[in-house]
Short mmCIF file of C-alpha atoms and ligand atoms in Angstrom, two decimals:
data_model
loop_
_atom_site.label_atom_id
_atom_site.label_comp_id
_atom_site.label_asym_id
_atom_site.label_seq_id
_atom_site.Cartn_x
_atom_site.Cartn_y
_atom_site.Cartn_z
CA UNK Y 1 0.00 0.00 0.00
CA UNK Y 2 1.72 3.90 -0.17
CA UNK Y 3 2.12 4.93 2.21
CA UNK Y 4 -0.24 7.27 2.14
CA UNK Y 5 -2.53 5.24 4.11
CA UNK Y 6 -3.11 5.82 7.82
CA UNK Y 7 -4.81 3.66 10.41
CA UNK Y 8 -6.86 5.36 13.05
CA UNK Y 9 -8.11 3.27 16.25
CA UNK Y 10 -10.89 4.67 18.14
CA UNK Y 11 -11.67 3.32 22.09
CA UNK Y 12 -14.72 2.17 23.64
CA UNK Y 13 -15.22 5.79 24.88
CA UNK Y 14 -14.98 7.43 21.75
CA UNK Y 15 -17.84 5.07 20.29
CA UNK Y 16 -19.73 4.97 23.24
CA UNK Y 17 -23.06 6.10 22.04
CA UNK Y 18 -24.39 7.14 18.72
CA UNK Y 19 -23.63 11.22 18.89
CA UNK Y 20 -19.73 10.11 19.38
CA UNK Y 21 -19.88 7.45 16.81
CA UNK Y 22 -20.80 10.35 14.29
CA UNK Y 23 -18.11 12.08 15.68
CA UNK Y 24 -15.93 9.48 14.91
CA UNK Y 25 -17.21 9.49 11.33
CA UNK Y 26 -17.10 13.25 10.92
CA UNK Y 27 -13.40 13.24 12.11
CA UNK Y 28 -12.69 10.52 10.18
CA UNK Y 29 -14.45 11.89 6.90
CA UNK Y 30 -11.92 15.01 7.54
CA UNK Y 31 -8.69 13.02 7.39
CA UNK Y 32 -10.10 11.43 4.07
CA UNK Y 33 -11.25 14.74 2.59
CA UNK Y 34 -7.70 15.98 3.29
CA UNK Y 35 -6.48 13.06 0.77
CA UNK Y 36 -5.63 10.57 3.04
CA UNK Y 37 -6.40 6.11 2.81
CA UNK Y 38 -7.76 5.49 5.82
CA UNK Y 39 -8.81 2.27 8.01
CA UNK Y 40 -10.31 2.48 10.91
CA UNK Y 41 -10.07 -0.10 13.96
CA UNK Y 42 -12.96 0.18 16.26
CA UNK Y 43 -13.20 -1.54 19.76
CA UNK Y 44 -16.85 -1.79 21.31
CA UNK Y 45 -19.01 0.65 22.57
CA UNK Y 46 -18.35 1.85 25.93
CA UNK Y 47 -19.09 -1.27 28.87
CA UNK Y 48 -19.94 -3.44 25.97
CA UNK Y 49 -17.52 -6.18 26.83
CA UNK Y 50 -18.43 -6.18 30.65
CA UNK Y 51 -21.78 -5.89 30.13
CA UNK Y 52 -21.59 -9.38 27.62
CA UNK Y 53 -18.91 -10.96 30.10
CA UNK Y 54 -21.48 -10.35 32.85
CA UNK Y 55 -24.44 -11.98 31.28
CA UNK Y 56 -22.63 -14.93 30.77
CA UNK Y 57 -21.32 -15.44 34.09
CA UNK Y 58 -24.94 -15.06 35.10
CA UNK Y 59 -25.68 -18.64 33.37
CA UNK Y 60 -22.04 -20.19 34.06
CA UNK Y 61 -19.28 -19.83 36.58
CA UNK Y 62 -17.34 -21.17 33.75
CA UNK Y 63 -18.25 -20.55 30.35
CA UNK Y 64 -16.46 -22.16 27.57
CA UNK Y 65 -13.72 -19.40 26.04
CA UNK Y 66 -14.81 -20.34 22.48
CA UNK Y 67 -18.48 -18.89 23.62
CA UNK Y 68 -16.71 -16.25 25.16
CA UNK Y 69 -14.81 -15.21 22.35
CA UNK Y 70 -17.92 -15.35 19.39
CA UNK Y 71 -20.07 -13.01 22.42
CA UNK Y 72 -17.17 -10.72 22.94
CA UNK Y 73 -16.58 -10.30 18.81
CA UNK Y 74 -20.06 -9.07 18.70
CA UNK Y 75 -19.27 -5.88 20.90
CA UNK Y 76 -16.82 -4.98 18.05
CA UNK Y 77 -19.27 -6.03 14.82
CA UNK Y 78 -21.70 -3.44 16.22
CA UNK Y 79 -19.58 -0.34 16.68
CA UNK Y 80 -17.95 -1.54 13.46
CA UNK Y 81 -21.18 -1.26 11.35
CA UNK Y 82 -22.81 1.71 12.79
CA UNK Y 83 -19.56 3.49 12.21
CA UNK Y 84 -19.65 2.31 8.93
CA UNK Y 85 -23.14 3.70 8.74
CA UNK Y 86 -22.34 6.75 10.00
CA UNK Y 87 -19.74 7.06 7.53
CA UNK Y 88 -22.10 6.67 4.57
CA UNK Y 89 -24.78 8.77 6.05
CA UNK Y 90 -21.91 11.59 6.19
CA UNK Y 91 -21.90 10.77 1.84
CA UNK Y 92 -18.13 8.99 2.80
CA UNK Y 93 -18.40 5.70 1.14
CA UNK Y 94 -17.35 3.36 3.65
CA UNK Y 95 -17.05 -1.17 4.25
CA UNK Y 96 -17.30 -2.27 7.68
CA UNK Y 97 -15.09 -5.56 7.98
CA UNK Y 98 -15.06 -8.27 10.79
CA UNK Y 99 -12.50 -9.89 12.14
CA UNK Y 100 -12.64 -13.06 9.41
CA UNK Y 101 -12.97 -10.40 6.86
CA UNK Y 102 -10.15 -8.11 7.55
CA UNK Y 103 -7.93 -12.00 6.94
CA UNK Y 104 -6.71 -11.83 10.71
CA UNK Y 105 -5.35 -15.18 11.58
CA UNK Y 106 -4.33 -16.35 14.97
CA UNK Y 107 -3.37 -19.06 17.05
CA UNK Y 108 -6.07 -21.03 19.11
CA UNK Y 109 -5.62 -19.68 22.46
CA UNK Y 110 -9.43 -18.48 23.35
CA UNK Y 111 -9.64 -15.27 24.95
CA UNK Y 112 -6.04 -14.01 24.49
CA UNK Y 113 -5.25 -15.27 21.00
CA UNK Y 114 -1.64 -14.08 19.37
CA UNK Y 115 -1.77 -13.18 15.40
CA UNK Y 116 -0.43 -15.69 13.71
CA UNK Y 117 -0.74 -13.22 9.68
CA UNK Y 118 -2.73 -11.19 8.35
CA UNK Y 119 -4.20 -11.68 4.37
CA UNK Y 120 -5.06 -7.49 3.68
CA UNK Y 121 -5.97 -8.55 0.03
CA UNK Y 122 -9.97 -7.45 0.66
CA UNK Y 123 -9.11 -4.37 2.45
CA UNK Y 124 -6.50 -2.96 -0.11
CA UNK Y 125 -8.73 -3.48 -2.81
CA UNK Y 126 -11.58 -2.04 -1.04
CA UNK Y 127 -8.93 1.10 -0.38
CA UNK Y 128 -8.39 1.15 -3.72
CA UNK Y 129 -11.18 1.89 -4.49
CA UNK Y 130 -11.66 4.75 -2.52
CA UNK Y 131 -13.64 3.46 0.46
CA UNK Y 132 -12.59 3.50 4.45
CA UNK Y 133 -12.34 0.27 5.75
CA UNK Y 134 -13.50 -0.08 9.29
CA UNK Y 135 -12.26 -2.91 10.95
CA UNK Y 136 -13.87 -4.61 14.03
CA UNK Y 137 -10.85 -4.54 16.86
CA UNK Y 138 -10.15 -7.16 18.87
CA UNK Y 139 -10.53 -10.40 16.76
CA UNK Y 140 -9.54 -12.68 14.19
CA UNK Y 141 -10.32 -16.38 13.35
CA UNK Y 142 -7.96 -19.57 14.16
CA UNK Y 143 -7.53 -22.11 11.90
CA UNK Y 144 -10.40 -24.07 12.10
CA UNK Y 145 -12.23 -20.80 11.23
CA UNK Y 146 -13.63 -20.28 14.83
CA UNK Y 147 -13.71 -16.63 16.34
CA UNK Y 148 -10.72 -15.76 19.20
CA UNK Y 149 -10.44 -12.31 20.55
CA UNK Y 150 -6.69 -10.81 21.17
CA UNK Y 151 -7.60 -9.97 25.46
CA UNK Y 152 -9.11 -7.18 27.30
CA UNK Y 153 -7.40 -3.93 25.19
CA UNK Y 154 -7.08 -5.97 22.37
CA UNK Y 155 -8.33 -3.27 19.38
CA UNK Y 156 -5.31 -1.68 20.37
CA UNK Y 157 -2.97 -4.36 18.87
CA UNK Y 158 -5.27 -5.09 16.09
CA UNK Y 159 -4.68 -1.75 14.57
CA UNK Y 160 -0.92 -1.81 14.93
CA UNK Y 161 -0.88 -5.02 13.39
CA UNK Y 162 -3.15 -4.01 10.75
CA UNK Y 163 -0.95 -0.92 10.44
CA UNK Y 164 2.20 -3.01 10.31
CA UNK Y 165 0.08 -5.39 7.47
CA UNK Y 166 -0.80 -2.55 5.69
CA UNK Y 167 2.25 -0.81 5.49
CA UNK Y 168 0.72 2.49 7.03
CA UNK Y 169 2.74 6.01 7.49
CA UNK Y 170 1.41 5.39 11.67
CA UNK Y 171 -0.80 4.19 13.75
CA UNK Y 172 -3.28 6.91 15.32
CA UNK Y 173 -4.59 5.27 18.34
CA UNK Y 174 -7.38 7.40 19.71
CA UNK Y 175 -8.72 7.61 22.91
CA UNK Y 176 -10.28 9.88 26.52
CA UNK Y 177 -7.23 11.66 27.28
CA UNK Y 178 -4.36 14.28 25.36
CA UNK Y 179 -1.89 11.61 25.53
CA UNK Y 180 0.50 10.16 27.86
CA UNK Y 181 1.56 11.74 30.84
CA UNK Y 182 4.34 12.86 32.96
CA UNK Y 183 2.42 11.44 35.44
CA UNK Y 184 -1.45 10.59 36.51
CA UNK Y 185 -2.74 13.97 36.66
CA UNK Y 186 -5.07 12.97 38.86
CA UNK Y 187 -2.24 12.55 41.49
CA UNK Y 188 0.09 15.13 40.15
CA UNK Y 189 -2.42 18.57 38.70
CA UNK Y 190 0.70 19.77 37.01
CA UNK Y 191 1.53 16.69 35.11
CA UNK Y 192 2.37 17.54 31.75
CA UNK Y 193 1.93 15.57 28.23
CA UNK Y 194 4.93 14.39 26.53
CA UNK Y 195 5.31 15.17 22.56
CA UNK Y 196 7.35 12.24 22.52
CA UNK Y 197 8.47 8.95 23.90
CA UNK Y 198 10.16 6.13 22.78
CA UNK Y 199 8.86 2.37 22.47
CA UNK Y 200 11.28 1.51 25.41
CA UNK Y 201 10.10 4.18 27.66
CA UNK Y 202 6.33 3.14 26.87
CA UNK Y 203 7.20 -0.37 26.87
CA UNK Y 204 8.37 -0.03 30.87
CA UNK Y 205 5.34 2.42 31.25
CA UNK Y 206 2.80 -0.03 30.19
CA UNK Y 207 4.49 -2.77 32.50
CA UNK Y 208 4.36 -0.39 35.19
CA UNK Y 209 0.35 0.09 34.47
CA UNK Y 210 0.19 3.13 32.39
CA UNK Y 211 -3.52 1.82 31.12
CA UNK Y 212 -3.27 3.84 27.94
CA UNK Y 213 -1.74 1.61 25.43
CA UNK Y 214 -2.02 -2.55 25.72
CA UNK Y 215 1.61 -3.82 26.27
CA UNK Y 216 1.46 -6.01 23.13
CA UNK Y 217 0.48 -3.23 21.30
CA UNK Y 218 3.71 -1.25 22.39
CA UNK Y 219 5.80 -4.65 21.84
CA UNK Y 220 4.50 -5.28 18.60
CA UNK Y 221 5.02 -1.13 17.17
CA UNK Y 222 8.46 -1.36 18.44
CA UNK Y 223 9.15 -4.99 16.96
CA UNK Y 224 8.25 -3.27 13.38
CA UNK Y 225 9.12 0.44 13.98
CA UNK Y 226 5.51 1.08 13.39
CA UNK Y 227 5.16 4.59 14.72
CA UNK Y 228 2.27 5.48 17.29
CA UNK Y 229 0.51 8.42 18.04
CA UNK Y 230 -1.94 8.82 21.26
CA UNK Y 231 -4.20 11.01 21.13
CA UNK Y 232 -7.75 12.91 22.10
CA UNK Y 233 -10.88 12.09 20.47
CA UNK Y 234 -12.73 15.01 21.84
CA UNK Y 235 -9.75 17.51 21.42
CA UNK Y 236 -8.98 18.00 17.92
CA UNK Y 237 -6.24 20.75 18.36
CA UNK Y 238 -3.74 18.46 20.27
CA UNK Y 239 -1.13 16.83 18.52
CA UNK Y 240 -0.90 13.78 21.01
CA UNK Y 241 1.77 12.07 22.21
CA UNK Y 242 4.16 10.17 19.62
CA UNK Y 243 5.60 6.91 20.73
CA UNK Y 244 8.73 5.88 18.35
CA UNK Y 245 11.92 4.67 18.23
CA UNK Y 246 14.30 6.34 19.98
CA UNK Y 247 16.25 9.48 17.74
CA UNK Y 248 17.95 12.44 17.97
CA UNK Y 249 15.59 14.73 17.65
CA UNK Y 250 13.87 13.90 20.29
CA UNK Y 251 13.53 15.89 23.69
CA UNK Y 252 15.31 13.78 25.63
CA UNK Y 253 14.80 14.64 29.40
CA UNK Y 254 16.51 12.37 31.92
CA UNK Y 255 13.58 11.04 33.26
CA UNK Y 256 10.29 11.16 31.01
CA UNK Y 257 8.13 10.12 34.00
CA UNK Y 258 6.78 8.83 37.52
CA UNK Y 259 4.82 5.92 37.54
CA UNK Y 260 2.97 4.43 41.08
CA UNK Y 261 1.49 1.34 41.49
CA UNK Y 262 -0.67 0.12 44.54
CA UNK Y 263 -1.68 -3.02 43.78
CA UNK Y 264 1.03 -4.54 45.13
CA UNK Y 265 2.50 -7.05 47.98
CA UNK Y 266 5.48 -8.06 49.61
CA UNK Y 267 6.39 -11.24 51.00
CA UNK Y 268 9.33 -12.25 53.21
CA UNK Y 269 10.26 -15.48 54.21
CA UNK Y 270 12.95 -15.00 57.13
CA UNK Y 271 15.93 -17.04 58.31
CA UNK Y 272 16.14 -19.69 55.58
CA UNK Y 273 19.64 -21.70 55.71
CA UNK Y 274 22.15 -19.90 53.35
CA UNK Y 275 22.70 -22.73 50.95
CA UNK Y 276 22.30 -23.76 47.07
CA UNK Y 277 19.11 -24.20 45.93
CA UNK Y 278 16.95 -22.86 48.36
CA UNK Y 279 16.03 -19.73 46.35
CA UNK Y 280 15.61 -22.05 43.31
CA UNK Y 281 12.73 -24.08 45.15
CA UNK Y 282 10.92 -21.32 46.52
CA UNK Y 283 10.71 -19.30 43.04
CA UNK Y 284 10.08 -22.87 41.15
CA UNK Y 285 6.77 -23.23 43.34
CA UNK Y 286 6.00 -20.19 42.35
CA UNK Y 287 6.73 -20.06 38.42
CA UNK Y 288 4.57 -23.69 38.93
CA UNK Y 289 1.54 -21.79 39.68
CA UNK Y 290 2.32 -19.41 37.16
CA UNK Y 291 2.15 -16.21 39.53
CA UNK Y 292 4.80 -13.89 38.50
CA UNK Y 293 7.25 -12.46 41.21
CA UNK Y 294 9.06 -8.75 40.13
CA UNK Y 295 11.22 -7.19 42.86
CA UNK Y 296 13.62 -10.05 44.95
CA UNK Y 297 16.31 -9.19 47.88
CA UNK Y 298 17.85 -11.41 49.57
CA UNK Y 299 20.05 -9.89 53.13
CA UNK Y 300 23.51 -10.79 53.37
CA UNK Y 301 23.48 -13.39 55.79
CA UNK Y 302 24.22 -14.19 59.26
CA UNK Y 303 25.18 -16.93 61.39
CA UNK Y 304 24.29 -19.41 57.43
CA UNK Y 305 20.92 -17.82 57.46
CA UNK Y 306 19.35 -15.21 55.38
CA UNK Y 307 16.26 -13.29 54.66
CA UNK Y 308 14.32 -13.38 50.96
CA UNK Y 309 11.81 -11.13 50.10
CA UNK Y 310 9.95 -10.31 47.09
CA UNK Y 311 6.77 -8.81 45.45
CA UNK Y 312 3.88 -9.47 43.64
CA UNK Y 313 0.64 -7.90 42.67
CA UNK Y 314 -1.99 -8.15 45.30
CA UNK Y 315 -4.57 -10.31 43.08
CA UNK Y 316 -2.33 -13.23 43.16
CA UNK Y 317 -1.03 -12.68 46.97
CA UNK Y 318 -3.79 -15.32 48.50
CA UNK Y 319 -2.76 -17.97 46.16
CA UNK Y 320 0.82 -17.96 46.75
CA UNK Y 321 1.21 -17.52 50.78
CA UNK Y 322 -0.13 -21.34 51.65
CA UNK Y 323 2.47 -22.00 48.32
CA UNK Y 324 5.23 -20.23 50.48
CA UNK Y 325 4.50 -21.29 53.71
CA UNK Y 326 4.50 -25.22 52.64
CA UNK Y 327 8.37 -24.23 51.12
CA UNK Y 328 8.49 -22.17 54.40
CA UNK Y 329 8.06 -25.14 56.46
CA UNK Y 330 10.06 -27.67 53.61
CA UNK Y 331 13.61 -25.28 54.00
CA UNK Y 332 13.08 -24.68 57.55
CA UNK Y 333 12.70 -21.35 57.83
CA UNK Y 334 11.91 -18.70 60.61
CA UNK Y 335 8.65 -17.65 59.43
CA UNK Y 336 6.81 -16.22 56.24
CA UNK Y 337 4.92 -13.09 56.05
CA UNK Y 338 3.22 -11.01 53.65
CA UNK Y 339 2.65 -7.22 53.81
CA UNK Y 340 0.11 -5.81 51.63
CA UNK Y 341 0.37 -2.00 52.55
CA UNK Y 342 3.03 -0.70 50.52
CA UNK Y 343 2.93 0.33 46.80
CA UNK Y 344 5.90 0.57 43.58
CA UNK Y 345 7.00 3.85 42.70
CA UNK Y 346 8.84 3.91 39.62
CA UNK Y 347 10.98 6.62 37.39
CA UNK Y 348 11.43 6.10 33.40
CA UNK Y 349 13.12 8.27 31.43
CA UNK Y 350 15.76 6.67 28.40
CA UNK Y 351 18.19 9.75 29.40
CA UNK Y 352 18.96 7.76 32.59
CA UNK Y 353 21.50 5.88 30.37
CA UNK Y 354 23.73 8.57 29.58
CA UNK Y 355 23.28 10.53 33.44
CA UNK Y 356 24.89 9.74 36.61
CA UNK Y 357 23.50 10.53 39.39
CA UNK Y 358 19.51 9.84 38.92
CA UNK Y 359 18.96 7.40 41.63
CA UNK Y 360 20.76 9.56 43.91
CA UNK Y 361 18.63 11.80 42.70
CA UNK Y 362 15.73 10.12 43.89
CA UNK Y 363 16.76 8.55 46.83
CA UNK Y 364 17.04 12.44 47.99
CA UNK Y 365 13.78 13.56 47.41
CA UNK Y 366 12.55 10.82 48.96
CA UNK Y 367 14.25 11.25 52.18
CA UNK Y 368 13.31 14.86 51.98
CA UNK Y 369 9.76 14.08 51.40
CA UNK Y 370 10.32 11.74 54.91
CA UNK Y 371 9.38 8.74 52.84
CA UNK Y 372 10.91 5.36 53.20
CA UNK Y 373 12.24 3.00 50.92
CA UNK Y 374 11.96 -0.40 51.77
CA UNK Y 375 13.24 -2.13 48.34
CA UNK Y 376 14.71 -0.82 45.44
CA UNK Y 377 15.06 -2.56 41.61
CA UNK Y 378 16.49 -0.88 38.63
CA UNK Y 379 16.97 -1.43 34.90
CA UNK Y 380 18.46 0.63 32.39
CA UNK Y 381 15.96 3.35 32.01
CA UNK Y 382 13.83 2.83 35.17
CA UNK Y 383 14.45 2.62 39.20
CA UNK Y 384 11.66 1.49 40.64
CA UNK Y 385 10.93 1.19 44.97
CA UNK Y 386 8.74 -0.16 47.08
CA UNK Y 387 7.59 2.38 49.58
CA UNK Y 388 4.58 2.59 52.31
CA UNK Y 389 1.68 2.59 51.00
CA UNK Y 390 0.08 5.99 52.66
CA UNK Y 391 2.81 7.44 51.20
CA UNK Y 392 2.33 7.08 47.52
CA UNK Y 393 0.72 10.29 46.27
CA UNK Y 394 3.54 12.45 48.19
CA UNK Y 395 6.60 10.28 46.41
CA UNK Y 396 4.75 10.53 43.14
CA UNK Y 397 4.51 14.51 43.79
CA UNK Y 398 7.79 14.81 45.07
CA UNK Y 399 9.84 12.77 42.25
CA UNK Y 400 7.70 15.03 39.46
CA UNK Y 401 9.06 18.32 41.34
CA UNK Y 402 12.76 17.25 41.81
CA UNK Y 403 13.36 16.31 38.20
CA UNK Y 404 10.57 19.03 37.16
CA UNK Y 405 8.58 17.40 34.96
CA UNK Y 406 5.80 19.75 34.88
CA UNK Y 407 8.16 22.21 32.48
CA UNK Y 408 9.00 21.45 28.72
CA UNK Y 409 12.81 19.42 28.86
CA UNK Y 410 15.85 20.74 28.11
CA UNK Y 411 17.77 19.21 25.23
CA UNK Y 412 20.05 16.78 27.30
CA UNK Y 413 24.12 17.48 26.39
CA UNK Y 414 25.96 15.83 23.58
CA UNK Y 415 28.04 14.25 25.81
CA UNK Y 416 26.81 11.26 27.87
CA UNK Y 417 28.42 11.19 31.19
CA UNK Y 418 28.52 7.38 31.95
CA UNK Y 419 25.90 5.98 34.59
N1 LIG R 1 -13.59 -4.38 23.81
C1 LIG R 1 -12.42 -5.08 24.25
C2 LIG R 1 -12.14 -4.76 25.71
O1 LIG R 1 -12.85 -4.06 26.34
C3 LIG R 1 -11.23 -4.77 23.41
C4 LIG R 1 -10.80 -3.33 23.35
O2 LIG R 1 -11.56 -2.44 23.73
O3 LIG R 1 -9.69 -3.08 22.92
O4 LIG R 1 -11.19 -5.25 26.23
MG1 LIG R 2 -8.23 0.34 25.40
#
């Protein structure tokens, strides 16, 4: 395709009744008029998916995820074809596509499918000639022709693979707020909305809950440089946020911004005998009922004993302390206790790599703010630590005022200082 075409993806929100749907189509209709291809991805009307996830749990406690997926689909097909509608209605010829139409393939994992390819043969030709194509998000079929869905936030990696497919200039994702954030605004009033941001700073973002693009959609733009832009539905005049690769003309601020997360736990199992393979079993047990552990320490030991603690989220606390306190009881250890009042605060920003100093930096504020840190984790571009839990909102405030994220970055220097 040229790549003239561009693939816009519109949210539950922005579809969520019939006055935004022809807002949709009017805004839509404009990028068109102004000479552009354009497909459209649309996920389901606002509370659509709940509301059909609901009324089957009404008549099962557990429904079979193939009947889950072909009820889901439909939340798509309708905001797909009243777009379309819309569309037409506004004189803008327009083919509404579902999931089997658009040629999406995928594996057979109900429910949370992966795309296996993607045959764009009907939709080029229906570009061609000069219509939109609007795509129903969120679906394809697997081999045995049976509906899947891609998981909750799935539209949003349906367009960029469609994009990718397509060989689009970008993929607009559209959505209920300017962009993405410095930080929740909520939390911080002065949070301010980046211009730009690369894959790897979203990709840590979206790990670290930023709910504004689906991680697979991140990991899939920056697998095929596919460049994204977030942006408002309801605010024409902002440009959005771009998420690319990293370059060098972008702003490039040491720290792009603070992140908080409270759904999480801690667990510590104390005095467990200092020896090979100890830390092995208790993390196997764990990986066995697939709950995934992020921060670990372990203390330096004492007298051939040692303390290991770690964190998960909260959902999957309950399952995994009678796990630990069986491997409690199997390594002989002290005791094993879980502490679900503290939350992650974590600070991205790609210019960490090239700046000494940041953690420092943080560890400062911190202190100053009178909060305590009772872990600490870092990659590349991101230190993350575990705090108290009352004190969330004041770290998140005080980390976007020390590295003053609320005012437009400088242009970091040429020359990187070494971390
Ligand atoms: N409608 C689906 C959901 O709510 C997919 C999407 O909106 O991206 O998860
Ligand atoms: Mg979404």
């Amino acid at each position: 395709m040229s790549s003239n075409l561009i693939v816009q993806k519109f949210g539950g929100t922005s579809v969520g009744t019939l006055e935004k749907i022809q807002n949709v189509a009017r805004r839509v209709k404009k990028s068109r008029d102004a000479g552009k291809d354009v497909l459209v991805v649309v996920s389901a009307m606002a509370g659509e998916t709940d509301k059909l996830l609901a009324m089957a749990r009404e008549l099962s406690e557990r429904p079979e995820r193939r009947e889950i997926d072909l009820l889901l689909s439909s939340g798509e097909r309708i905001s797909s074809a009243l777009l379309s509608i819309a569309l037409q209605s506004l004189g803008c010829p327009a083919v509404a596509l579902t999931g089997r139409q658009m040629g999406l393939v995928t594996d057979n994992i109900h429910t949370r499918a992966r795309i296996k390819s993607i045959n764009a043969d009907r939709a080029l030709d229906i570009l061609k000639r000069n219509h939109v194509v609007v795509c129903a998000g969120f679906q394809g079929i697997n081999e045995n022709g049976d509906v899947t869905t891609l998981g909750r936030g799935g539209s949003d990696t349906s367009a960029v693979a469609l994009a990718v497919a397509l060989k689009a200039d970008r993929c607009e994702i559209y959505t209920d707020v300017r962009g993405v954030y410095t930080a929740d605004p909520r939390i911080v009033p002065n949070a301010r909305k980046l211009n730009m941001v690369s894959f790897e700073e979203m990709l840590e973002m979206a790990s670290l809950g930023a709910k504004v693009l689906q991680i697979r959609c991140v990991e899939f733009a920056n697998n095929f440089n596919m460049p994204l832009v977030v942006r408002s539905t309801f605010d024409e005049e902002d440009e959005g946020t771009l998420v690319c690769q990293e370059n060098p003309d972008m702003e490039q601020p040491v720290v792009s911004g603070v992140m908080s997360d409270k759904d999480q736990s801690k667990i510590t199992i104390k005095g467990v005998p200092d020896q090979p393979g100890i830390a092995a079993k208790i993390f196997n047990a764990l990986a066995e009922a697939s709950i995934s552990v992020d921060m670990i320490i372990q203390n330096v030991s004492a007298e051939g004993h040692t303390d290991i603690s770690f964190t998960l989220p909260t959902t999957n606390l309950q399952e995994a302390m009678p796990i630990m306190q069986d491997k409690g009881k199997e390594v002989h250890a002290e005791s094993v206790s879980s502490d679900s009042d503290i939350s992650k605060i974590s600070v991205v920003g790609a210019g960490m790599r090239s700046h000494a100093g940041v953690a420092a930096r943080i560890f400062s504020a911190l202190s100053n703010a009178g909060i305590n840190m009772m872990m600490i984790s870092t990659s590349e571009i991101r230190v993350s630590c575990i705090i108290d839990k009352k004190g969330t909102e004041q770290a998140v405030r005080a980390l976007h005022d020390e590295f003053k994220l609320d005012q437009e970055p400088q242009r970091v220097s040429e020359t990187p200082t070494g971390a």
